[in-house]
Coordinates of C-alpha atoms in Angstrom, one line a residue:
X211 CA 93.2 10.9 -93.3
X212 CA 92.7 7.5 -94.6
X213 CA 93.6 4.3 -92.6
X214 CA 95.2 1.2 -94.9
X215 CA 95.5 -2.1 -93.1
X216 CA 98.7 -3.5 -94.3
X217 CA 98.9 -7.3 -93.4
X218 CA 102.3 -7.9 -90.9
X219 CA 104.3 -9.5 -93.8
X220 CA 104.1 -6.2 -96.0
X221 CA 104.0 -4.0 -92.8
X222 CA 108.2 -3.4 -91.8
X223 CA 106.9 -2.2 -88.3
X224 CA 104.0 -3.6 -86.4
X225 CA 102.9 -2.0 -83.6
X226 CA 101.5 -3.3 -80.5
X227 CA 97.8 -2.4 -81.3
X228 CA 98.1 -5.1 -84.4
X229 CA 99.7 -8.0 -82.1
X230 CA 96.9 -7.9 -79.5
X231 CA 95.1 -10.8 -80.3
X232 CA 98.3 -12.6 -80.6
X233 CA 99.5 -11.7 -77.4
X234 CA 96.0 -12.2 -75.5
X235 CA 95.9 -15.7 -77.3
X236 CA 99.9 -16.6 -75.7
X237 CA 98.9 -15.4 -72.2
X238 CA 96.0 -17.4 -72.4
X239 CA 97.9 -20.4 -73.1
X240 CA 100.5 -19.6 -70.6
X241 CA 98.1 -19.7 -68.0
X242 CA 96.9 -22.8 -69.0
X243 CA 100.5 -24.6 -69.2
X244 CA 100.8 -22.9 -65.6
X245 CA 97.8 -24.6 -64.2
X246 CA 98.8 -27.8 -65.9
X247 CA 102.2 -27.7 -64.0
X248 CA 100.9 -26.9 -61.0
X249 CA 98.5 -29.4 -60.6
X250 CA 100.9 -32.3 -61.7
X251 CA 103.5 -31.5 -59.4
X252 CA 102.1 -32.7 -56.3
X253 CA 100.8 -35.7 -58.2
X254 CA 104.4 -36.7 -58.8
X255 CA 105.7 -35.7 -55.2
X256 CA 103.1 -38.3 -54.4
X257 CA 104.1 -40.8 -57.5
X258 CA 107.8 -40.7 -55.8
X259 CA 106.9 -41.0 -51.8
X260 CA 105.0 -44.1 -52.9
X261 CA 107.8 -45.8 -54.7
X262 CA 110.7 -44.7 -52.7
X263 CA 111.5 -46.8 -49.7
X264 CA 113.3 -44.5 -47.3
X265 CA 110.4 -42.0 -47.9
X266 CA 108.0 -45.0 -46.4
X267 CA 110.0 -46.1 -43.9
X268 CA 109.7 -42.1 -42.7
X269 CA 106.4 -41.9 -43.6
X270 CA 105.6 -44.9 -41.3
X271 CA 107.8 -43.5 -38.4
X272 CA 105.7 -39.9 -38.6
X273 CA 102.4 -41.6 -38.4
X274 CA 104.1 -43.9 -35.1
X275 CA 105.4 -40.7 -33.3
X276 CA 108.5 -42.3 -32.9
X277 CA 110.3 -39.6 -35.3
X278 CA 110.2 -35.9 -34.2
X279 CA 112.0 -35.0 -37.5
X280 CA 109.4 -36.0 -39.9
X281 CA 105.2 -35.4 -39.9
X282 CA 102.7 -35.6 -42.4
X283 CA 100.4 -32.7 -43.6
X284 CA 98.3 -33.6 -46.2
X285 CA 99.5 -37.1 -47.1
X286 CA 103.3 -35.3 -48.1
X287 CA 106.4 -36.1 -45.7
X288 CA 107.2 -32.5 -44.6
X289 CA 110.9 -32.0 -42.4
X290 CA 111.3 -30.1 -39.3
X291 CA 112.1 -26.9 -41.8
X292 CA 108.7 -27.0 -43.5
X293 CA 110.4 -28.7 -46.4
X294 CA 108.6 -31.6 -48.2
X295 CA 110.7 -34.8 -48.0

C-alpha cells in the first residue's frame, strides 16, 4: 500500500484528517473573538451609564437609598429582577 498526498485542490474529497490544522487554527481564533467580545461588553455598558442621564439620575438615587428599585453591584445599575439597567 502506498500513501499519495494529493494537495485539496486536486483532491475531490477531503477528509477531516487533512482539515485539522485548519479547523484547530478557526477555533483558536474563535476563542479569541470570544474573549474580545466579552471583555468589551461591560466596557460599553459602562460607556452608556456614564453618558445617559436617566441612568445617573438612578445611579445617584441607588447610592442615596432613597430608591428600592435600583442598586449598584459593581459600579452597573442592576433592577429589582437582577437585570442591568
Amino acid at each position: 500500500m502506498v500513501l499519495e498526498y494529493k494537495p485539496e485542490k486536486t483532491n475531490q474529497v477531503t477528509d477531516s484528517l487533512s482539515r485539522k490544522a485548519e479547523l484547530a487554527a478557526m477555533k483558536i481564533e474563535a476563542v479569541a473573538t470570544i474573549e474580545r467580545i466579552q471583555s468589551t461588553l461591560p466596557d460599553r455598558i459602562m460607556e452608556g451609564l456614564e453618558n445617559d442621564a436617566l441612568a445617573k439620575t438612578l445611579m445617584e438615587q441607588a447610592r442615596e437609598g432613597t430608591t428600592q428599585r435600583f442598586r449598584i453591584k459593581e459600579g452597573f445599575l442592576i433592577t429589582k429582577g437582577h437585570r442591568i439597567f
